[in-house]
PDB file of C-alpha atoms in Angstrom:
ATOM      1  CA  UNK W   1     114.700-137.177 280.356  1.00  0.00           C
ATOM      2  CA  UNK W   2     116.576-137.383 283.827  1.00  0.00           C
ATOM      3  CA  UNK W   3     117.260-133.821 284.161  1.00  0.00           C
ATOM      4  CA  UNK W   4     113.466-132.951 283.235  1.00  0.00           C
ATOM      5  CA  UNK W   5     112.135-135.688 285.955  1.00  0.00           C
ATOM      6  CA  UNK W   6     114.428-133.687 288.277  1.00  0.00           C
ATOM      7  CA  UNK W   7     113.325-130.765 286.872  1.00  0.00           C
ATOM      8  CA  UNK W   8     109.551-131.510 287.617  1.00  0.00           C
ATOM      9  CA  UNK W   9     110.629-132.847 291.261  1.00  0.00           C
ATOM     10  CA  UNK W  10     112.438-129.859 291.924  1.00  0.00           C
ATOM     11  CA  UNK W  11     109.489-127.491 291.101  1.00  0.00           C
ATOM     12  CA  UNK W  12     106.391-129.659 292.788  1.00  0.00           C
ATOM     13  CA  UNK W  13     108.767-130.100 295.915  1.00  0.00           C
ATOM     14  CA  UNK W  14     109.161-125.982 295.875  1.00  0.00           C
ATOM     15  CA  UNK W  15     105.285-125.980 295.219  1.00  0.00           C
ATOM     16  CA  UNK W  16     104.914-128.237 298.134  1.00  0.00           C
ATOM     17  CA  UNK W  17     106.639-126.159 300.263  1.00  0.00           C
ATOM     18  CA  UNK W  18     104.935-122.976 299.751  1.00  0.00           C
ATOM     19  CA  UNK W  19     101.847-124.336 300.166  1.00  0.00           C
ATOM     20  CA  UNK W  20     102.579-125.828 303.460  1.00  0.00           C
ATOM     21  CA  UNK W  21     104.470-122.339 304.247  1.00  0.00           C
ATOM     22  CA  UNK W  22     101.231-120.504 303.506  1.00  0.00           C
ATOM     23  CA  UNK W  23      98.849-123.433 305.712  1.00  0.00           C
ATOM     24  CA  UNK W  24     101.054-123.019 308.747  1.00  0.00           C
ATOM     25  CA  UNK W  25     101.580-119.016 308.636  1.00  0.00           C
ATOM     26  CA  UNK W  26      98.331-118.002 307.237  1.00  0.00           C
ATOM     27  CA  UNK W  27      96.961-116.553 310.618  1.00  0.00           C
ATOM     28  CA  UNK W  28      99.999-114.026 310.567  1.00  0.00           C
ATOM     29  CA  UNK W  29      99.476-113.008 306.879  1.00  0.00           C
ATOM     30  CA  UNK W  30      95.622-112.783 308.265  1.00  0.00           C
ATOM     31  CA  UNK W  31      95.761-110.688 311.250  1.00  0.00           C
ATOM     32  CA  UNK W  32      98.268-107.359 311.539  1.00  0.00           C
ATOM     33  CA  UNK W  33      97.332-105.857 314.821  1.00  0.00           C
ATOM     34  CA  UNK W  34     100.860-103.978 314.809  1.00  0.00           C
ATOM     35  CA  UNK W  35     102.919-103.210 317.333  1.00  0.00           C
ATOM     36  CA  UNK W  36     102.324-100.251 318.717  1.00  0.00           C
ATOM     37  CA  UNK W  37     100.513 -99.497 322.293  1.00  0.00           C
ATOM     38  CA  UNK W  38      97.490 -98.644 322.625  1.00  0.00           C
ATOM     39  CA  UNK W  39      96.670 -94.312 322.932  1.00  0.00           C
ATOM     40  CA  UNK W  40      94.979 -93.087 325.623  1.00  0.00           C
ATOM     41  CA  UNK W  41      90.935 -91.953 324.398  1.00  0.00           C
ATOM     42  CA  UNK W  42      92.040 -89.138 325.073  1.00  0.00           C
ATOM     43  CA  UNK W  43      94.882 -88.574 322.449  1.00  0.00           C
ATOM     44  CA  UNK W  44      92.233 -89.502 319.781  1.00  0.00           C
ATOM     45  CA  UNK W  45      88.892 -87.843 318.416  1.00  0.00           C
ATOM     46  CA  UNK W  46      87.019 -89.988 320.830  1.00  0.00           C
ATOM     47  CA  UNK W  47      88.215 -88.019 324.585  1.00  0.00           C
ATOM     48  CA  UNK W  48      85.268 -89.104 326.157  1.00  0.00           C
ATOM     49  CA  UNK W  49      85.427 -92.527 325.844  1.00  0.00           C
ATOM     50  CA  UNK W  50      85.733 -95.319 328.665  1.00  0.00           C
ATOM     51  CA  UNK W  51      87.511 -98.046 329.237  1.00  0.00           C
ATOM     52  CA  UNK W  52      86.096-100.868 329.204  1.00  0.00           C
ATOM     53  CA  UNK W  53      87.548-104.507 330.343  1.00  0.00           C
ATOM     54  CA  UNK W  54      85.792-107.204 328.645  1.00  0.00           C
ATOM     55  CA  UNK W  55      86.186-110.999 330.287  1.00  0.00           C
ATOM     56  CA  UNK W  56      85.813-113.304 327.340  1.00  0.00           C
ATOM     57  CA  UNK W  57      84.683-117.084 327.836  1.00  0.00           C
ATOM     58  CA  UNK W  58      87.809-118.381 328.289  1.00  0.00           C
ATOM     59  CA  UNK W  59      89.286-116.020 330.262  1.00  0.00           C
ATOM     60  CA  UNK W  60      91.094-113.293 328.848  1.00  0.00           C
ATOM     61  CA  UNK W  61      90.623-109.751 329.953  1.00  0.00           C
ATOM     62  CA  UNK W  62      90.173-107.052 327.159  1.00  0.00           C
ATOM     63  CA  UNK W  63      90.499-103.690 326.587  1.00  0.00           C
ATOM     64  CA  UNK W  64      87.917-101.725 324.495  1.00  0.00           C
ATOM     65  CA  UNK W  65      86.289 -98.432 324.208  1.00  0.00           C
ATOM     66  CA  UNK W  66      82.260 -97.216 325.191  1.00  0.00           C
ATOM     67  CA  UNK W  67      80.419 -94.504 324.922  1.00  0.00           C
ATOM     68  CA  UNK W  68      76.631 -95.111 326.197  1.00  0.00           C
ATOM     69  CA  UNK W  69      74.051 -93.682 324.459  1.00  0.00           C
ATOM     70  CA  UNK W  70      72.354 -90.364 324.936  1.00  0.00           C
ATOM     71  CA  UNK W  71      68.836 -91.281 325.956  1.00  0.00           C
ATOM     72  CA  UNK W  72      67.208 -94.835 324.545  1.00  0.00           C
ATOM     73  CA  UNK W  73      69.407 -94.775 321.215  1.00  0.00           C
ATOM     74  CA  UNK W  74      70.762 -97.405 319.527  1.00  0.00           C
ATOM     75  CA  UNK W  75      74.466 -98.666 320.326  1.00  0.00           C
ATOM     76  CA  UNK W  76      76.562 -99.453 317.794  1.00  0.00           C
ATOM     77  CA  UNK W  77      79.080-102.502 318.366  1.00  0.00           C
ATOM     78  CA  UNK W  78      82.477-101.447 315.551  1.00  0.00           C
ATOM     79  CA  UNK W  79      83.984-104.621 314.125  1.00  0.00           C
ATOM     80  CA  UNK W  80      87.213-103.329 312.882  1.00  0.00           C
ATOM     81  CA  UNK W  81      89.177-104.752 310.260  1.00  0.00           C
ATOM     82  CA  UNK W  82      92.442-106.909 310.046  1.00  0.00           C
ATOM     83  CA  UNK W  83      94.683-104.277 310.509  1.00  0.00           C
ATOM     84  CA  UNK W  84      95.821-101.403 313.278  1.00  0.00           C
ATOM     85  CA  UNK W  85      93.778-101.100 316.346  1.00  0.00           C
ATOM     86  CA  UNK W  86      90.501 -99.789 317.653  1.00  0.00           C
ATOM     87  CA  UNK W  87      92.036 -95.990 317.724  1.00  0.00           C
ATOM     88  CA  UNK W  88      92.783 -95.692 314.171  1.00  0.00           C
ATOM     89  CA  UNK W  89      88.758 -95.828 313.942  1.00  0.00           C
ATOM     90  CA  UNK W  90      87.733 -92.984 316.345  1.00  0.00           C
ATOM     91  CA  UNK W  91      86.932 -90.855 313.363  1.00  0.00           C
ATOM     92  CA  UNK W  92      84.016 -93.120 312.612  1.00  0.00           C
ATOM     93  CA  UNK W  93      82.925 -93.137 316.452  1.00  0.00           C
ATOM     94  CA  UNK W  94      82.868 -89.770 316.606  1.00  0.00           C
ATOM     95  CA  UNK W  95      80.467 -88.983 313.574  1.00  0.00           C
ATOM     96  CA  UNK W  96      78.346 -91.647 315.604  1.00  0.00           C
ATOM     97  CA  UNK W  97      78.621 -90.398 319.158  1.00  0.00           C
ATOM     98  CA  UNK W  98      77.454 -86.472 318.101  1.00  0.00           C
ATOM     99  CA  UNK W  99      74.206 -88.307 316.546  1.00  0.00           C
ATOM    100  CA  UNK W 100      73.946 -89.611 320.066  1.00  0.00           C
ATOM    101  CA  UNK W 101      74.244 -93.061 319.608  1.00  0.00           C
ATOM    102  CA  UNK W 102      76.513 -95.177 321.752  1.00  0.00           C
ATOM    103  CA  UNK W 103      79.402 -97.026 320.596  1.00  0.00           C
ATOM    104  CA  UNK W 104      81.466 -99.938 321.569  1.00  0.00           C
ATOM    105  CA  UNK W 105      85.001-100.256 319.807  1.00  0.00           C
ATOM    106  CA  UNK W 106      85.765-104.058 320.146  1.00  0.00           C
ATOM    107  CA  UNK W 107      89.765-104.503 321.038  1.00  0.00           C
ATOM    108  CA  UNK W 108      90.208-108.313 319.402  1.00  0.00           C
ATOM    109  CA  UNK W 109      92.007-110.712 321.648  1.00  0.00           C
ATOM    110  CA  UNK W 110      95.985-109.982 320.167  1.00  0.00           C
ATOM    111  CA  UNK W 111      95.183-106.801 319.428  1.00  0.00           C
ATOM    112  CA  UNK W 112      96.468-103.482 320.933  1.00  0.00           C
ATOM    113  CA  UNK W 113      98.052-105.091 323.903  1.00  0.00           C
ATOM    114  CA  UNK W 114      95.131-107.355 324.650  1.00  0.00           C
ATOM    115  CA  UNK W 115      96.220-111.340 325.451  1.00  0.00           C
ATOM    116  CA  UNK W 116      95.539-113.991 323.254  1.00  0.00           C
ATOM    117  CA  UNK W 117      95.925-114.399 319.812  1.00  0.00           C
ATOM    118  CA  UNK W 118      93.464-114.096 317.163  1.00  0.00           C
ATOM    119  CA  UNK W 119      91.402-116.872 315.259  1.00  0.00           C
ATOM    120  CA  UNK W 120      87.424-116.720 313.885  1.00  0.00           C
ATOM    121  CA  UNK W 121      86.465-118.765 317.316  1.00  0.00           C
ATOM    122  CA  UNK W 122      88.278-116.427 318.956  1.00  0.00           C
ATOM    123  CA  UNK W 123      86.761-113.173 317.905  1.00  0.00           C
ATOM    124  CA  UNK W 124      83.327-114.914 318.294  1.00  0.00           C
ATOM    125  CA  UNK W 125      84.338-115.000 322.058  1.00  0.00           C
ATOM    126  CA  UNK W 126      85.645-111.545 322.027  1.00  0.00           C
ATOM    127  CA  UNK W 127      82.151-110.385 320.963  1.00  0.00           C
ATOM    128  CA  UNK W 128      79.874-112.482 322.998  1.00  0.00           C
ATOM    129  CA  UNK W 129      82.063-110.835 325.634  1.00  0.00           C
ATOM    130  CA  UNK W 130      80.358-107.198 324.318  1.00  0.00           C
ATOM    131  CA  UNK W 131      76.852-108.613 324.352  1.00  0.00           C
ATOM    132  CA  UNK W 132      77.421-109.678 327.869  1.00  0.00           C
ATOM    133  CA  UNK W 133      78.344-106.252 328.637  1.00  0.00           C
ATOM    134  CA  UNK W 134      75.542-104.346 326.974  1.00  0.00           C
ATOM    135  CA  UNK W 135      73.072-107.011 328.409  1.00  0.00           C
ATOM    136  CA  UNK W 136      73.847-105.960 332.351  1.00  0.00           C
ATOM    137  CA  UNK W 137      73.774-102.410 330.908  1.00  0.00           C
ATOM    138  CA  UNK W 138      70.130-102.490 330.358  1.00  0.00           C
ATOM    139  CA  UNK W 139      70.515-102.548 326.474  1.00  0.00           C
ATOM    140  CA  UNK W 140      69.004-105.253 324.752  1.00  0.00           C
ATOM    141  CA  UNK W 141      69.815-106.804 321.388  1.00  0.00           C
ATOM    142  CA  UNK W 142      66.922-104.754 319.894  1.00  0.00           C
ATOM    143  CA  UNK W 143      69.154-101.285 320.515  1.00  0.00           C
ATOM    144  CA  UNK W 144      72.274-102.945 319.387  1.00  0.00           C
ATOM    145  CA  UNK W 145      73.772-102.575 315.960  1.00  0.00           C
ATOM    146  CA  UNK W 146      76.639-104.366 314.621  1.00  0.00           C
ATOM    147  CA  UNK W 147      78.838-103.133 312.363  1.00  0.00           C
ATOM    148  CA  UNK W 148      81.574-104.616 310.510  1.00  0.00           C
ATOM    149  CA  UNK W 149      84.414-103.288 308.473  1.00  0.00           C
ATOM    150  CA  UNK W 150      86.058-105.780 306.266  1.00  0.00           C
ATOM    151  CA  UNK W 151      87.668-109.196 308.528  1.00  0.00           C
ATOM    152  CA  UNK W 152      85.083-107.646 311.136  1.00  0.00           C
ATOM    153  CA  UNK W 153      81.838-107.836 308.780  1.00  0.00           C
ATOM    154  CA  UNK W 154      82.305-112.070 309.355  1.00  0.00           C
ATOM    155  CA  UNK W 155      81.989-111.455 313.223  1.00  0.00           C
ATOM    156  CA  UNK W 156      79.417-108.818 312.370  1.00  0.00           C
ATOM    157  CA  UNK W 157      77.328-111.568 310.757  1.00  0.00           C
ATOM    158  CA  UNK W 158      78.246-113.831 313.114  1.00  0.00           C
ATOM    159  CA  UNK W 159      76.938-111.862 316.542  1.00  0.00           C
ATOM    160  CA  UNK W 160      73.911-111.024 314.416  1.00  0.00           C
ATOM    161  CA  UNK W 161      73.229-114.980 313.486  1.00  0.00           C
ATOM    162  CA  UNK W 162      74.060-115.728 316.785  1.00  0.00           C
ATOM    163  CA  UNK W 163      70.961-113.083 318.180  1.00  0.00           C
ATOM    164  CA  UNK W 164      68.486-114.112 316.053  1.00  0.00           C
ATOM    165  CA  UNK W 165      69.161-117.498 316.863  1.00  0.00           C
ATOM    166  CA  UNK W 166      68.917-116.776 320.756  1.00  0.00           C
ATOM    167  CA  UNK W 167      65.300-115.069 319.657  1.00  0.00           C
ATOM    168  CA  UNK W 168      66.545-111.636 320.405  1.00  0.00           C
ATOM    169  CA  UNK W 169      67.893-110.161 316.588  1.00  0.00           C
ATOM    170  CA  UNK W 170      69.799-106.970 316.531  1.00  0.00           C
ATOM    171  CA  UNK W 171      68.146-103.577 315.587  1.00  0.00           C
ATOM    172  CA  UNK W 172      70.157-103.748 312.674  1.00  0.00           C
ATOM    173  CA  UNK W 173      73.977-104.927 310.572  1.00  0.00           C
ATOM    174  CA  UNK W 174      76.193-102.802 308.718  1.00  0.00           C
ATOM    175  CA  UNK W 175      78.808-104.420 306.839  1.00  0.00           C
ATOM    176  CA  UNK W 176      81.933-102.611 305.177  1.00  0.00           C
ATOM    177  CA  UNK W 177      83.240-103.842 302.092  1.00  0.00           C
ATOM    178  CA  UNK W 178      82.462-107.657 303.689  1.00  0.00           C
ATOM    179  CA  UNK W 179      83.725-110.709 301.875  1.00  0.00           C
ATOM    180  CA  UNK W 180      81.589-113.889 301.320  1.00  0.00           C
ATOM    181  CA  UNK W 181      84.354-116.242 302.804  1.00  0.00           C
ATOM    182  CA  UNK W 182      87.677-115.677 303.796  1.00  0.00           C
ATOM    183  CA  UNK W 183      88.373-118.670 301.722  1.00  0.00           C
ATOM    184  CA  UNK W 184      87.104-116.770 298.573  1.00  0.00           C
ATOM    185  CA  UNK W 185      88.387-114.073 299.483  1.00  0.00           C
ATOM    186  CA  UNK W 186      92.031-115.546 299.898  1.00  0.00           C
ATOM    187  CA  UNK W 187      91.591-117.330 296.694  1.00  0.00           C
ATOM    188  CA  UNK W 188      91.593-113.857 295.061  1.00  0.00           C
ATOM    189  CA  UNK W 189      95.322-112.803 296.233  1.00  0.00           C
ATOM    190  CA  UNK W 190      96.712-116.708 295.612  1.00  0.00           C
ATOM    191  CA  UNK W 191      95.616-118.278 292.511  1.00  0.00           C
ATOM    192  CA  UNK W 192      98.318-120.119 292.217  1.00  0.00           C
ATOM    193  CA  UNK W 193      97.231-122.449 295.398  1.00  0.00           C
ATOM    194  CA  UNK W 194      94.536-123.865 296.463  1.00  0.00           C
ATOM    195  CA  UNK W 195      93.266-121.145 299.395  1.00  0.00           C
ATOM    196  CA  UNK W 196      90.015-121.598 299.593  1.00  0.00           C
ATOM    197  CA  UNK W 197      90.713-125.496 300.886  1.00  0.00           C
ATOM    198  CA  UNK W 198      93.506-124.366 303.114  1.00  0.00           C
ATOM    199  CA  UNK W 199      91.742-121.407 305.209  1.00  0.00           C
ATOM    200  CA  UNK W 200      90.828-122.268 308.768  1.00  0.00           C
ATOM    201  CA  UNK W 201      89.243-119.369 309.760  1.00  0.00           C
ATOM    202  CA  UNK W 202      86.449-119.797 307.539  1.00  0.00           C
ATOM    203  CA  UNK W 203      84.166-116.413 308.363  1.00  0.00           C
ATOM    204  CA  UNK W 204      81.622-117.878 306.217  1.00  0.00           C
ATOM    205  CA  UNK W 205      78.738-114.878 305.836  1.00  0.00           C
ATOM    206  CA  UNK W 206      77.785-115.960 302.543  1.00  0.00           C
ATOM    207  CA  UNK W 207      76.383-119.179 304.398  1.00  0.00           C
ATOM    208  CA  UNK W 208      75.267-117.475 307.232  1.00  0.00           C
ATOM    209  CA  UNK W 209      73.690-113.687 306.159  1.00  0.00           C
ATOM    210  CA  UNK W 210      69.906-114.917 305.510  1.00  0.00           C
ATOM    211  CA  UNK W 211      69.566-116.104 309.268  1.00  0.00           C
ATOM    212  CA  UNK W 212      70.691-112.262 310.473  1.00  0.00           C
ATOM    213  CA  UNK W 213      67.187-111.503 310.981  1.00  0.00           C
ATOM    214  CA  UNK W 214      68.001-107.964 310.861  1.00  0.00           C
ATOM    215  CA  UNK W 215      67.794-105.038 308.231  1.00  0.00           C
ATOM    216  CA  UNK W 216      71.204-104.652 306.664  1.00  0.00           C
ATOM    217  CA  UNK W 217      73.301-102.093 304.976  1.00  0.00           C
ATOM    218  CA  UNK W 218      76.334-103.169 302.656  1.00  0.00           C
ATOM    219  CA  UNK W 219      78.616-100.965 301.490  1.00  0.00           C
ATOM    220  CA  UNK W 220      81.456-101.192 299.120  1.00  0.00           C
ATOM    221  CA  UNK W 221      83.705 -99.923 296.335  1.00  0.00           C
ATOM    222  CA  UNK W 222      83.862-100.875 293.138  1.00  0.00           C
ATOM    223  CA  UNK W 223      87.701 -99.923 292.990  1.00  0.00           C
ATOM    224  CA  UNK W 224      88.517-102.025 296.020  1.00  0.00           C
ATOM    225  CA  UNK W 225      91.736-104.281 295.694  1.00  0.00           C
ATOM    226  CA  UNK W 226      91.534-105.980 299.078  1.00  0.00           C
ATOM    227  CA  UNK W 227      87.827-107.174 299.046  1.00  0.00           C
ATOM    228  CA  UNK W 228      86.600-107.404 295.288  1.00  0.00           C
ATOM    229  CA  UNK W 229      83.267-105.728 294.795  1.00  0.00           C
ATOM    230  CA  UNK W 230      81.586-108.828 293.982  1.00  0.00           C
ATOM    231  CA  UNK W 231      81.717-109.915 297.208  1.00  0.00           C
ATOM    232  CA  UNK W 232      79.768-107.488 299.076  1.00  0.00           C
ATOM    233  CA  UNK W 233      77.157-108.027 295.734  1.00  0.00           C
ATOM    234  CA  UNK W 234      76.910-111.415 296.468  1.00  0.00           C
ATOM    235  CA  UNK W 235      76.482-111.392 300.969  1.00  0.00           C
ATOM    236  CA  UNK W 236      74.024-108.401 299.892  1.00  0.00           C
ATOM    237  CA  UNK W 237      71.836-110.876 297.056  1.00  0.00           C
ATOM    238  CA  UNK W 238      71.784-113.467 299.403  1.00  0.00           C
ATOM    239  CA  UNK W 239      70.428-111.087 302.181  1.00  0.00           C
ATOM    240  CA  UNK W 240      66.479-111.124 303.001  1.00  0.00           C
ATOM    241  CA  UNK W 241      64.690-107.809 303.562  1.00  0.00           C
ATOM    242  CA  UNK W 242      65.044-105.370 304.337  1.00  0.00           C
ATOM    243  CA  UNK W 243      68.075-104.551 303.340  1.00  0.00           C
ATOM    244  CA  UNK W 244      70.086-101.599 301.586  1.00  0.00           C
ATOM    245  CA  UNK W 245      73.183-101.250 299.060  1.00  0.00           C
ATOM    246  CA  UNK W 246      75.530 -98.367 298.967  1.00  0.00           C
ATOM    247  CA  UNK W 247      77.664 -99.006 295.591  1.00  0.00           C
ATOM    248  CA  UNK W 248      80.555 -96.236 295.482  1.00  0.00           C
ATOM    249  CA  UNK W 249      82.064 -95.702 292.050  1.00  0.00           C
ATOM    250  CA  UNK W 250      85.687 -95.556 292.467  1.00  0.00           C
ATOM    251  CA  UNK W 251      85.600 -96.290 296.307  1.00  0.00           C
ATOM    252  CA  UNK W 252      88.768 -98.114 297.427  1.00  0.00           C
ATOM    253  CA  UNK W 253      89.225-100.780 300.526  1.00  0.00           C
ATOM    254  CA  UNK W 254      89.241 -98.169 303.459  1.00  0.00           C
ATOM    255  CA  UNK W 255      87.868 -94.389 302.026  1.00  0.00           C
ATOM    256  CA  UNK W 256      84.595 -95.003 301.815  1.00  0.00           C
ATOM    257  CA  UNK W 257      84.032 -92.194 304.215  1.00  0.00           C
ATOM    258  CA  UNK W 258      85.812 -90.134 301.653  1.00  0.00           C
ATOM    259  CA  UNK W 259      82.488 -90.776 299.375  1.00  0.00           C
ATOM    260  CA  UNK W 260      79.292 -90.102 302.095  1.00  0.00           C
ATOM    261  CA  UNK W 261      79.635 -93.530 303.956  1.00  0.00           C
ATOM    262  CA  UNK W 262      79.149 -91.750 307.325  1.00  0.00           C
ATOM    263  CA  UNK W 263      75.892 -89.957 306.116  1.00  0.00           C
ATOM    264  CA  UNK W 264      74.832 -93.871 304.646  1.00  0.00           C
ATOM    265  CA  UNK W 265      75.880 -95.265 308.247  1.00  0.00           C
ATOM    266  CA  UNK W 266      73.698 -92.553 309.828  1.00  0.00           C
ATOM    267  CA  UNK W 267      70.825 -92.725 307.499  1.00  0.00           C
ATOM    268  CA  UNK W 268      70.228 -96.213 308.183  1.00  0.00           C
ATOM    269  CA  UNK W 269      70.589 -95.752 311.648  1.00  0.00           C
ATOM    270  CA  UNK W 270      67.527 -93.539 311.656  1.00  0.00           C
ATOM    271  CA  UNK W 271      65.561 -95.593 309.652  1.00  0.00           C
ATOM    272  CA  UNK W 272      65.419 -98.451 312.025  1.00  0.00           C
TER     273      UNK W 272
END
């Protein structure tokens, strides 16, 4: 009986200690903004690109990418995803930019050589910082579209929220293979513990996506192993009109493109 007590001790005390090992480093199994510099616009498909140094609230200088807009189109502000930096997503700028809309690639505080380090409060700051920017541009929330690819869908929702609270909502959202909660979405890759309790950065759009105010396009794969599919069904049934769906059979976490999401992204575009 003693050696089955200790037994039982042993294994809650080991249970214990990963789940206070996954509490304190869960922002670094979160966020992998890697470690290489960041290219030049000019080494990537996206040459004509500027620099553009974004002060954030509380006062850290970053570095993203813009392209205005030919004429009065749209602008398109790219949420990017946990991983890599704002380069590895020229390929989806550039499909925008020759329909002559403008784009803004955000560079998240931690991110690409940028200061700071990343949290959901955070990258709420980081993209106030791009409205701010836009605004003494001349272009208003109406010509701004955010889109968000995966972690970047919850500040895509957030920035749109945060619009149509101000009175001002966005010409329109696009969300990539978007979770409801990071929580949830946690829960998924650690059944064994109790994630949804234990995430701090929340990135609640499942709360949040009926107070966008804004038509909205969700995308997603039904073969996607990061971000279950039933996710983006669920942010996308809780969404008011108007709003669209692109379902891809067999699409995985990040190949959507590989199955006409560029011609969905620029479909929508044109329809608002």
């Amino acid at each position: 009986m003693r050696a089955v007590i200790w037994f039982l001790l042993t294994l809650a005390g080991g249970y214990g200690a990963l789940v206070l090992f996954l509490y304190v480093a869960q922002r670094g199994l979160m966020y992998h903004p890697g470690t290489g510099p960041l290219p030049a616009p000019a080494e990537t498909q996206l040459p004509e690109a500027q620099i553009l140094r974004l002060r954030t609230a509380d006062g850290l200088d970053l570095v993203s990418w813009y392209v205005p807009p030919k004429d009065d189109r749209k602008v398109v502000v790219y949420f990017q995803g946990n991983a890599g930096t704002l380069a590895e997503r020229d390929f989806k700028a550039r499909r925008l930019v020759d329909a002559g809309y403008g784009v803004v690639l955000l560079g998240y505080r931690g991110y690409g050589g940028n200061p700071g380090q990343p949290s959901e409060q955070g990258l709420y700051l980081d993209a106030q910082a791009v409205g701010a920017f836009l605004g003494r541009e001349g272009i208003p929330p109406s010509r701004r579209v955010a889109y968000g690819e995966s972690l970047g869908s919850g500040v895509a929702v957030q920035a749109a929220v945060e619009a149509a609270k101000a009175g001002e909502p966005l010409a329109g959202v696009i969300l990539e293979a978007p979770f409801t909660t990071m929580g949830r979405a946690a829960q998924d890759h650690y059944p064994y513990v109790p994630a949804v309790w234990l995430v701090r950065d929340k990135y609640d759009s499942l709360d949040k996506i009926a107070g966008i105010a804004a038509p909205l396009l969700v995308m997603h794969g039904d073969a996607d192993r990061v971000v279950h599919e039933r996710h983006g069904r669920r942010v996308f049934e809780a969404a008011k009109e108007p709003k669209r769906g692109f379902w891809v059979p067999g699409g995985g976490h990040s190949d959507l493109e590989d199955f006409g999401a560029g011609n969905a992204v620029l479909d929508f575009l044109k329809s608002l």
